[in-house]
Amino acid sequence: QVQLVESGGGSVQPGGSLRLSCTASGIIVSRTTMGWYRQAPGKQRELVASMTGNGITTYTDSVKGRFTISRNNSRKSVYLQMNSLKPEDTAVYYCNISPSSSSVDYWGQGTQVTVSS
């Protein structure tokens, strides 16, 4: 059974930082794209950042220069370093793994990030 467990969410003031972690089990992640999505109240889920198995990254424009995605395949983990957080970053953040061999994605349980003064 594939499981993704997230951690690192919380509440911070604008300008603060958080580091999200996601660790998978039951899957070999080397040939997957790993990433982070977020969903704010009343909005659709959107891709925040992703990284392919060979290191190609994608970021949504609103987080470029502030967020950094990284991964450690041996630990089956993906991370999202979030700096200079803004209130509009407030959302539930979901870890995602997309295997190259399947159309089925795997999702973490979600972790709340709240940025407010």
mmCIF file of N, CA and C in Angstrom:
data_model
loop_
_atom_site.group_PDB
_atom_site.id
_atom_site.type_symbol
_atom_site.label_atom_id
_atom_site.label_comp_id
_atom_site.label_asym_id
_atom_site.label_seq_id
_atom_site.Cartn_x
_atom_site.Cartn_y
_atom_site.Cartn_z
ATOM 1 N N GLN A 1 0.843 -1.180 0.000
ATOM 2 C CA GLN A 1 0.000 0.000 0.000
ATOM 3 C C GLN A 1 0.885 1.239 0.000
ATOM 4 N N VAL A 2 0.577 2.161 -0.883
ATOM 5 C CA VAL A 2 1.326 3.402 -0.969
ATOM 6 C C VAL A 2 0.757 4.403 0.016
ATOM 7 N N GLN A 3 1.636 4.990 0.807
ATOM 8 C CA GLN A 3 1.228 6.007 1.763
ATOM 9 C C GLN A 3 2.183 7.179 1.702
ATOM 10 N N LEU A 4 1.632 8.374 1.821
ATOM 11 C CA LEU A 4 2.404 9.596 1.874
ATOM 12 C C LEU A 4 2.025 10.323 3.157
ATOM 13 N N VAL A 5 3.015 10.618 3.970
ATOM 14 C CA VAL A 5 2.791 11.276 5.240
ATOM 15 C C VAL A 5 3.469 12.633 5.227
ATOM 16 N N GLU A 6 2.686 13.668 5.493
ATOM 17 C CA GLU A 6 3.174 15.032 5.459
ATOM 18 C C GLU A 6 3.388 15.575 6.866
ATOM 19 N N SER A 7 4.285 16.540 6.959
ATOM 20 C CA SER A 7 4.513 17.246 8.206
ATOM 21 C C SER A 7 5.088 18.616 7.896
ATOM 22 N N GLY A 8 5.099 19.478 8.889
ATOM 23 C CA GLY A 8 5.751 20.768 8.768
ATOM 24 C C GLY A 8 4.835 21.965 8.642
ATOM 25 N N GLY A 9 3.550 21.744 8.509
ATOM 26 C CA GLY A 9 2.637 22.861 8.422
ATOM 27 C C GLY A 9 2.498 23.573 9.747
ATOM 28 N N GLY A 10 1.851 24.725 9.700
ATOM 29 C CA GLY A 10 1.654 25.497 10.907
ATOM 30 C C GLY A 10 1.215 26.904 10.596
ATOM 31 N N SER A 11 1.253 27.740 11.609
ATOM 32 C CA SER A 11 0.863 29.136 11.491
ATOM 33 C C SER A 11 2.072 30.033 11.671
ATOM 34 N N VAL A 12 2.228 30.969 10.754
ATOM 35 C CA VAL A 12 3.337 31.913 10.808
ATOM 36 C C VAL A 12 2.844 33.296 10.436
ATOM 37 N N GLN A 13 3.637 34.288 10.785
ATOM 38 C CA GLN A 13 3.350 35.654 10.378
ATOM 39 C C GLN A 13 3.881 35.913 8.978
ATOM 40 N N PRO A 14 3.328 36.898 8.289
ATOM 41 C CA PRO A 14 3.870 37.248 6.974
ATOM 42 C C PRO A 14 5.372 37.486 7.037
ATOM 43 N N GLY A 15 6.068 36.966 6.036
ATOM 44 C CA GLY A 15 7.513 37.054 6.002
ATOM 45 C C GLY A 15 8.220 35.886 6.645
ATOM 46 N N GLY A 16 7.482 35.034 7.322
ATOM 47 C CA GLY A 16 8.061 33.886 7.976
ATOM 48 C C GLY A 16 8.332 32.743 7.024
ATOM 49 N N SER A 17 8.840 31.652 7.581
ATOM 50 C CA SER A 17 9.225 30.492 6.786
ATOM 51 C C SER A 17 8.678 29.216 7.393
ATOM 52 N N LEU A 18 8.434 28.261 6.531
ATOM 53 C CA LEU A 18 8.068 26.913 6.927
ATOM 54 C C LEU A 18 8.726 25.935 5.969
ATOM 55 N N ARG A 19 8.966 24.734 6.453
ATOM 56 C CA ARG A 19 9.504 23.670 5.617
ATOM 57 C C ARG A 19 8.576 22.468 5.721
ATOM 58 N N LEU A 20 7.982 22.106 4.606
ATOM 59 C CA LEU A 20 7.105 20.959 4.547
ATOM 60 C C LEU A 20 7.882 19.721 4.132
ATOM 61 N N SER A 21 7.522 18.604 4.720
ATOM 62 C CA SER A 21 8.138 17.333 4.385
ATOM 63 C C SER A 21 7.060 16.323 4.040
ATOM 64 N N CYS A 22 7.396 15.436 3.144
ATOM 65 C CA CYS A 22 6.502 14.355 2.764
ATOM 66 C C CYS A 22 7.336 13.114 2.555
ATOM 67 N N THR A 23 6.991 12.058 3.243
ATOM 68 C CA THR A 23 7.715 10.802 3.137
ATOM 69 C C THR A 23 6.774 9.708 2.664
ATOM 70 N N ALA A 24 7.198 9.009 1.635
ATOM 71 C CA ALA A 24 6.389 7.956 1.042
ATOM 72 C C ALA A 24 6.840 6.587 1.511
ATOM 73 N N SER A 25 5.955 5.646 1.410
ATOM 74 C CA SER A 25 6.268 4.250 1.653
ATOM 75 C C SER A 25 5.495 3.403 0.658
ATOM 76 N N GLY A 26 6.006 2.225 0.382
ATOM 77 C CA GLY A 26 5.322 1.325 -0.518
ATOM 78 C C GLY A 26 5.488 1.637 -1.983
ATOM 79 N N ILE A 27 6.476 2.460 -2.332
ATOM 80 C CA ILE A 27 6.684 2.831 -3.721
ATOM 81 C C ILE A 27 8.141 3.198 -3.937
ATOM 82 N N ILE A 28 8.652 2.890 -5.111
ATOM 83 C CA ILE A 28 9.965 3.353 -5.540
ATOM 84 C C ILE A 28 9.750 4.678 -6.253
ATOM 85 N N VAL A 29 10.387 5.719 -5.770
ATOM 86 C CA VAL A 29 10.063 7.068 -6.227
ATOM 87 C C VAL A 29 10.977 7.578 -7.327
ATOM 88 N N SER A 30 12.013 6.833 -7.687
ATOM 89 C CA SER A 30 13.015 7.342 -8.618
ATOM 90 C C SER A 30 12.440 7.722 -9.977
ATOM 91 N N ARG A 31 11.430 7.019 -10.426
ATOM 92 C CA ARG A 31 10.825 7.301 -11.721
ATOM 93 C C ARG A 31 9.462 7.975 -11.558
ATOM 94 N N THR A 32 9.368 8.841 -10.601
ATOM 95 C CA THR A 32 8.144 9.591 -10.374
ATOM 96 C C THR A 32 8.424 11.084 -10.368
ATOM 97 N N THR A 33 7.386 11.841 -10.629
ATOM 98 C CA THR A 33 7.402 13.267 -10.356
ATOM 99 C C THR A 33 6.794 13.480 -8.974
ATOM 100 N N MET A 34 7.494 14.207 -8.139
ATOM 101 C CA MET A 34 7.029 14.498 -6.794
ATOM 102 C C MET A 34 6.770 15.993 -6.692
ATOM 103 N N GLY A 35 5.701 16.337 -6.011
ATOM 104 C CA GLY A 35 5.378 17.745 -5.945
ATOM 105 C C GLY A 35 4.417 18.094 -4.843
ATOM 106 N N TRP A 36 4.074 19.373 -4.829
ATOM 107 C CA TRP A 36 3.176 19.926 -3.836
ATOM 108 C C TRP A 36 2.065 20.702 -4.516
ATOM 109 N N TYR A 37 0.860 20.457 -4.079
ATOM 110 C CA TYR A 37 -0.310 21.214 -4.478
ATOM 111 C C TYR A 37 -0.872 21.919 -3.257
ATOM 112 N N ARG A 38 -1.694 22.911 -3.500
ATOM 113 C CA ARG A 38 -2.369 23.568 -2.397
ATOM 114 C C ARG A 38 -3.788 23.925 -2.795
ATOM 115 N N GLN A 39 -4.630 24.014 -1.802
ATOM 116 C CA GLN A 39 -6.014 24.372 -2.020
ATOM 117 C C GLN A 39 -6.461 25.323 -0.919
ATOM 118 N N ALA A 40 -6.835 26.516 -1.326
ATOM 119 C CA ALA A 40 -7.366 27.509 -0.414
ATOM 120 C C ALA A 40 -8.883 27.435 -0.422
ATOM 121 N N PRO A 41 -9.532 27.915 0.639
ATOM 122 C CA PRO A 41 -10.991 27.875 0.684
ATOM 123 C C PRO A 41 -11.616 28.563 -0.519
ATOM 124 N N GLY A 42 -12.552 27.882 -1.158
ATOM 125 C CA GLY A 42 -13.244 28.439 -2.298
ATOM 126 C C GLY A 42 -12.475 28.424 -3.596
ATOM 127 N N LYS A 43 -11.300 27.840 -3.601
ATOM 128 C CA LYS A 43 -10.483 27.796 -4.803
ATOM 129 C C LYS A 43 -10.162 26.363 -5.197
ATOM 130 N N GLN A 44 -9.791 26.201 -6.453
ATOM 131 C CA GLN A 44 -9.384 24.897 -6.942
ATOM 132 C C GLN A 44 -7.973 24.561 -6.467
ATOM 133 N N ARG A 45 -7.703 23.281 -6.404
ATOM 134 C CA ARG A 45 -6.365 22.844 -6.060
ATOM 135 C C ARG A 45 -5.409 23.216 -7.190
ATOM 136 N N GLU A 46 -4.254 23.758 -6.835
ATOM 137 C CA GLU A 46 -3.287 24.182 -7.826
ATOM 138 C C GLU A 46 -1.919 23.599 -7.532
ATOM 139 N N LEU A 47 -1.168 23.381 -8.590
ATOM 140 C CA LEU A 47 0.210 22.931 -8.443
ATOM 141 C C LEU A 47 1.058 24.081 -7.929
ATOM 142 N N VAL A 48 1.815 23.831 -6.879
ATOM 143 C CA VAL A 48 2.737 24.813 -6.326
ATOM 144 C C VAL A 48 4.134 24.596 -6.877
ATOM 145 N N ALA A 49 4.624 23.385 -6.775
ATOM 146 C CA ALA A 49 5.968 23.056 -7.230
ATOM 147 C C ALA A 49 6.064 21.567 -7.463
ATOM 148 N N SER A 50 6.912 21.178 -8.389
ATOM 149 C CA SER A 50 7.144 19.771 -8.648
ATOM 150 C C SER A 50 8.563 19.562 -9.124
ATOM 151 N N MET A 51 9.017 18.334 -8.994
ATOM 152 C CA MET A 51 10.333 17.960 -9.478
ATOM 153 C C MET A 51 10.257 16.564 -10.068
ATOM 154 N N THR A 52 10.782 16.422 -11.278
ATOM 155 C CA THR A 52 10.828 15.122 -11.913
ATOM 156 C C THR A 52 11.940 14.285 -11.307
ATOM 157 N N GLY A 53 11.965 13.020 -11.701
ATOM 158 C CA GLY A 53 12.992 12.123 -11.197
ATOM 159 C C GLY A 53 14.399 12.524 -11.574
ATOM 160 N N ASN A 54 14.557 13.263 -12.670
ATOM 161 C CA ASN A 54 15.881 13.720 -13.076
ATOM 162 C C ASN A 54 16.124 15.191 -12.778
ATOM 163 N N GLY A 55 15.309 15.770 -11.885
ATOM 164 C CA GLY A 55 15.637 17.069 -11.336
ATOM 165 C C GLY A 55 15.027 18.284 -11.994
ATOM 166 N N ILE A 56 14.120 18.107 -12.932
ATOM 167 C CA ILE A 56 13.477 19.244 -13.574
ATOM 168 C C ILE A 56 12.386 19.776 -12.656
ATOM 169 N N THR A 57 12.441 21.069 -12.372
ATOM 170 C CA THR A 57 11.502 21.686 -11.443
ATOM 171 C C THR A 57 10.502 22.570 -12.160
ATOM 172 N N THR A 58 9.338 22.675 -11.551
ATOM 173 C CA THR A 58 8.292 23.560 -12.015
ATOM 174 C C THR A 58 7.706 24.279 -10.812
ATOM 175 N N TYR A 59 7.500 25.584 -10.945
ATOM 176 C CA TYR A 59 6.892 26.379 -9.890
ATOM 177 C C TYR A 59 5.777 27.221 -10.469
ATOM 178 N N THR A 60 4.732 27.393 -9.700
ATOM 179 C CA THR A 60 3.738 28.371 -10.084
ATOM 180 C C THR A 60 4.338 29.759 -9.902
ATOM 181 N N ASP A 61 3.930 30.693 -10.758
ATOM 182 C CA ASP A 61 4.567 32.003 -10.789
ATOM 183 C C ASP A 61 4.543 32.712 -9.436
ATOM 184 N N SER A 62 3.490 32.536 -8.692
ATOM 185 C CA SER A 62 3.329 33.277 -7.454
ATOM 186 C C SER A 62 4.325 32.891 -6.365
ATOM 187 N N VAL A 63 5.008 31.759 -6.512
ATOM 188 C CA VAL A 63 5.948 31.323 -5.480
ATOM 189 C C VAL A 63 7.389 31.329 -5.952
ATOM 190 N N LYS A 64 7.629 31.650 -7.202
ATOM 191 C CA LYS A 64 8.989 31.654 -7.722
ATOM 192 C C LYS A 64 9.858 32.642 -6.950
ATOM 193 N N GLY A 65 11.032 32.187 -6.579
ATOM 194 C CA GLY A 65 11.939 33.008 -5.800
ATOM 195 C C GLY A 65 11.725 32.930 -4.313
ATOM 196 N N ARG A 66 10.617 32.348 -3.889
ATOM 197 C CA ARG A 66 10.316 32.242 -2.464
ATOM 198 C C ARG A 66 10.303 30.795 -1.981
ATOM 199 N N PHE A 67 9.824 29.891 -2.828
ATOM 200 C CA PHE A 67 9.716 28.479 -2.459
ATOM 201 C C PHE A 67 10.771 27.671 -3.203
ATOM 202 N N THR A 68 11.250 26.621 -2.570
ATOM 203 C CA THR A 68 12.212 25.720 -3.185
ATOM 204 C C THR A 68 11.809 24.282 -2.909
ATOM 205 N N ILE A 69 11.687 23.506 -3.964
ATOM 206 C CA ILE A 69 11.372 22.093 -3.817
ATOM 207 C C ILE A 69 12.654 21.276 -3.896
ATOM 208 N N SER A 70 12.722 20.226 -3.127
ATOM 209 C CA SER A 70 13.845 19.311 -3.177
ATOM 210 C C SER A 70 13.339 17.906 -2.884
ATOM 211 N N ARG A 71 14.157 16.920 -3.183
ATOM 212 C CA ARG A 71 13.750 15.547 -2.931
ATOM 213 C C ARG A 71 14.962 14.708 -2.593
ATOM 214 N N ASN A 72 14.711 13.640 -1.885
ATOM 215 C CA ASN A 72 15.738 12.686 -1.516
ATOM 216 C C ASN A 72 15.164 11.308 -1.795
ATOM 217 N N ASN A 73 15.584 10.720 -2.886
ATOM 218 C CA ASN A 73 14.990 9.457 -3.304
ATOM 219 C C ASN A 73 15.291 8.317 -2.338
ATOM 220 N N SER A 74 16.471 8.331 -1.739
ATOM 221 C CA SER A 74 16.806 7.271 -0.802
ATOM 222 C C SER A 74 15.911 7.306 0.425
ATOM 223 N N ARG A 75 15.472 8.487 0.792
ATOM 224 C CA ARG A 75 14.547 8.630 1.908
ATOM 225 C C ARG A 75 13.096 8.647 1.462
ATOM 226 N N LYS A 76 12.877 8.584 0.150
ATOM 227 C CA LYS A 76 11.531 8.626 -0.415
ATOM 228 C C LYS A 76 10.779 9.853 0.073
ATOM 229 N N SER A 77 11.475 10.981 0.069
ATOM 230 C CA SER A 77 10.920 12.204 0.624
ATOM 231 C C SER A 77 11.006 13.349 -0.359
ATOM 232 N N VAL A 78 10.067 14.260 -0.226
ATOM 233 C CA VAL A 78 10.079 15.506 -0.972
ATOM 234 C C VAL A 78 9.808 16.623 0.019
ATOM 235 N N TYR A 79 10.454 17.761 -0.201
ATOM 236 C CA TYR A 79 10.393 18.866 0.727
ATOM 237 C C TYR A 79 10.000 20.141 -0.006
ATOM 238 N N LEU A 80 9.413 21.044 0.728
ATOM 239 C CA LEU A 80 9.105 22.361 0.196
ATOM 240 C C LEU A 80 9.524 23.401 1.220
ATOM 241 N N GLN A 81 10.595 24.119 0.905
ATOM 242 C CA GLN A 81 11.042 25.220 1.741
ATOM 243 C C GLN A 81 10.300 26.466 1.310
ATOM 244 N N MET A 82 9.563 27.056 2.223
ATOM 245 C CA MET A 82 8.732 28.210 1.925
ATOM 246 C C MET A 82 9.246 29.400 2.721
ATOM 247 N N ASN A 83 9.751 30.393 2.021
ATOM 248 C CA ASN A 83 10.255 31.605 2.631
ATOM 249 C C ASN A 83 9.401 32.795 2.224
ATOM 250 N N SER A 84 9.539 33.868 2.968
ATOM 251 C CA SER A 84 8.807 35.103 2.674
ATOM 252 C C SER A 84 7.326 34.838 2.471
ATOM 253 N N LEU A 85 6.756 34.107 3.376
ATOM 254 C CA LEU A 85 5.362 33.700 3.234
ATOM 255 C C LEU A 85 4.421 34.896 3.276
ATOM 256 N N LYS A 86 3.371 34.781 2.492
ATOM 257 C CA LYS A 86 2.359 35.818 2.363
ATOM 258 C C LYS A 86 1.006 35.264 2.776
ATOM 259 N N PRO A 87 0.087 36.128 3.183
ATOM 260 C CA PRO A 87 -1.248 35.635 3.542
ATOM 261 C C PRO A 87 -1.905 34.823 2.431
ATOM 262 N N GLU A 88 -1.657 35.172 1.186
ATOM 263 C CA GLU A 88 -2.255 34.442 0.084
ATOM 264 C C GLU A 88 -1.682 33.043 -0.095
ATOM 265 N N ASP A 89 -0.633 32.710 0.645
ATOM 266 C CA ASP A 89 -0.116 31.343 0.648
ATOM 267 C C ASP A 89 -0.922 30.430 1.560
ATOM 268 N N THR A 90 -1.828 30.996 2.323
ATOM 269 C CA THR A 90 -2.636 30.204 3.235
ATOM 270 C C THR A 90 -3.463 29.185 2.463
ATOM 271 N N ALA A 91 -3.314 27.925 2.827
ATOM 272 C CA ALA A 91 -3.998 26.844 2.133
ATOM 273 C C ALA A 91 -3.660 25.530 2.819
ATOM 274 N N VAL A 92 -4.351 24.498 2.406
ATOM 275 C CA VAL A 92 -3.945 23.146 2.747
ATOM 276 C C VAL A 92 -3.008 22.665 1.653
ATOM 277 N N TYR A 93 -1.844 22.202 2.045
ATOM 278 C CA TYR A 93 -0.834 21.756 1.105
ATOM 279 C C TYR A 93 -0.807 20.237 1.060
ATOM 280 N N TYR A 94 -0.815 19.705 -0.155
ATOM 281 C CA TYR A 94 -0.867 18.269 -0.369
ATOM 282 C C TYR A 94 0.361 17.794 -1.121
ATOM 283 N N CYS A 95 0.989 16.780 -0.615
ATOM 284 C CA CYS A 95 2.069 16.102 -1.312
ATOM 285 C C CYS A 95 1.488 15.213 -2.398
ATOM 286 N N ASN A 96 2.188 15.126 -3.512
ATOM 287 C CA ASN A 96 1.720 14.332 -4.644
ATOM 288 C C ASN A 96 2.871 13.572 -5.274
ATOM 289 N N ILE A 97 2.593 12.350 -5.654
ATOM 290 C CA ILE A 97 3.548 11.547 -6.411
ATOM 291 C C ILE A 97 2.854 11.028 -7.662
ATOM 292 N N SER A 98 3.470 11.267 -8.810
ATOM 293 C CA SER A 98 2.936 10.826 -10.089
ATOM 294 C C SER A 98 3.915 9.848 -10.726
ATOM 295 N N PRO A 99 3.632 8.556 -10.661
ATOM 296 C CA PRO A 99 4.527 7.586 -11.294
ATOM 297 C C PRO A 99 4.487 7.699 -12.811
ATOM 298 N N SER A 100 5.630 7.510 -13.431
ATOM 299 C CA SER A 100 5.688 7.559 -14.886
ATOM 300 C C SER A 100 4.965 6.383 -15.522
ATOM 301 N N SER A 101 4.804 5.311 -14.787
ATOM 302 C CA SER A 101 4.214 4.088 -15.313
ATOM 303 C C SER A 101 2.717 3.984 -15.103
ATOM 304 N N SER A 102 2.109 4.992 -14.508
ATOM 305 C CA SER A 102 0.701 4.904 -14.164
ATOM 306 C C SER A 102 0.032 6.259 -14.289
ATOM 307 N N SER A 103 -1.253 6.231 -14.549
ATOM 308 C CA SER A 103 -2.048 7.447 -14.566
ATOM 309 C C SER A 103 -2.613 7.783 -13.195
ATOM 310 N N VAL A 104 -2.373 6.933 -12.219
ATOM 311 C CA VAL A 104 -2.890 7.118 -10.873
ATOM 312 C C VAL A 104 -1.879 7.887 -10.040
ATOM 313 N N ASP A 105 -2.339 8.952 -9.433
ATOM 314 C CA ASP A 105 -1.515 9.748 -8.535
ATOM 315 C C ASP A 105 -1.750 9.339 -7.089
ATOM 316 N N TYR A 106 -0.748 9.599 -6.269
ATOM 317 C CA TYR A 106 -0.855 9.351 -4.843
ATOM 318 C C TYR A 106 -0.757 10.672 -4.099
ATOM 319 N N TRP A 107 -1.527 10.775 -3.022
ATOM 320 C CA TRP A 107 -1.661 12.037 -2.303
ATOM 321 C C TRP A 107 -1.421 11.875 -0.815
ATOM 322 N N GLY A 108 -0.812 12.887 -0.236
ATOM 323 C CA GLY A 108 -0.704 12.956 1.200
ATOM 324 C C GLY A 108 -2.004 13.412 1.826
ATOM 325 N N GLN A 109 -2.014 13.425 3.145
ATOM 326 C CA GLN A 109 -3.244 13.744 3.864
ATOM 327 C C GLN A 109 -3.549 15.234 3.911
ATOM 328 N N GLY A 110 -2.585 16.053 3.560
ATOM 329 C CA GLY A 110 -2.737 17.489 3.617
ATOM 330 C C GLY A 110 -2.233 18.061 4.925
ATOM 331 N N THR A 111 -1.610 19.213 4.841
ATOM 332 C CA THR A 111 -1.149 19.910 6.032
ATOM 333 C C THR A 111 -1.484 21.392 5.885
ATOM 334 N N GLN A 112 -2.014 21.960 6.936
ATOM 335 C CA GLN A 112 -2.484 23.341 6.898
ATOM 336 C C GLN A 112 -1.330 24.315 7.061
ATOM 337 N N VAL A 113 -1.283 25.283 6.177
ATOM 338 C CA VAL A 113 -0.360 26.411 6.287
ATOM 339 C C VAL A 113 -1.189 27.677 6.404
ATOM 340 N N THR A 114 -0.986 28.402 7.480
ATOM 341 C CA THR A 114 -1.721 29.635 7.713
ATOM 342 C C THR A 114 -0.737 30.775 7.908
ATOM 343 N N VAL A 115 -0.895 31.814 7.114
ATOM 344 C CA VAL A 115 -0.032 32.989 7.185
ATOM 345 C C VAL A 115 -0.915 34.185 7.516
ATOM 346 N N SER A 116 -0.746 34.716 8.693
ATOM 347 C CA SER A 116 -1.574 35.833 9.124
ATOM 348 C C SER A 116 -0.845 36.632 10.183
ATOM 349 N N SER A 117 -1.258 37.874 10.322
ATOM 350 C CA SER A 117 -0.678 38.746 11.321
ATOM 351 C C SER A 117 -1.537 38.822 12.568
#
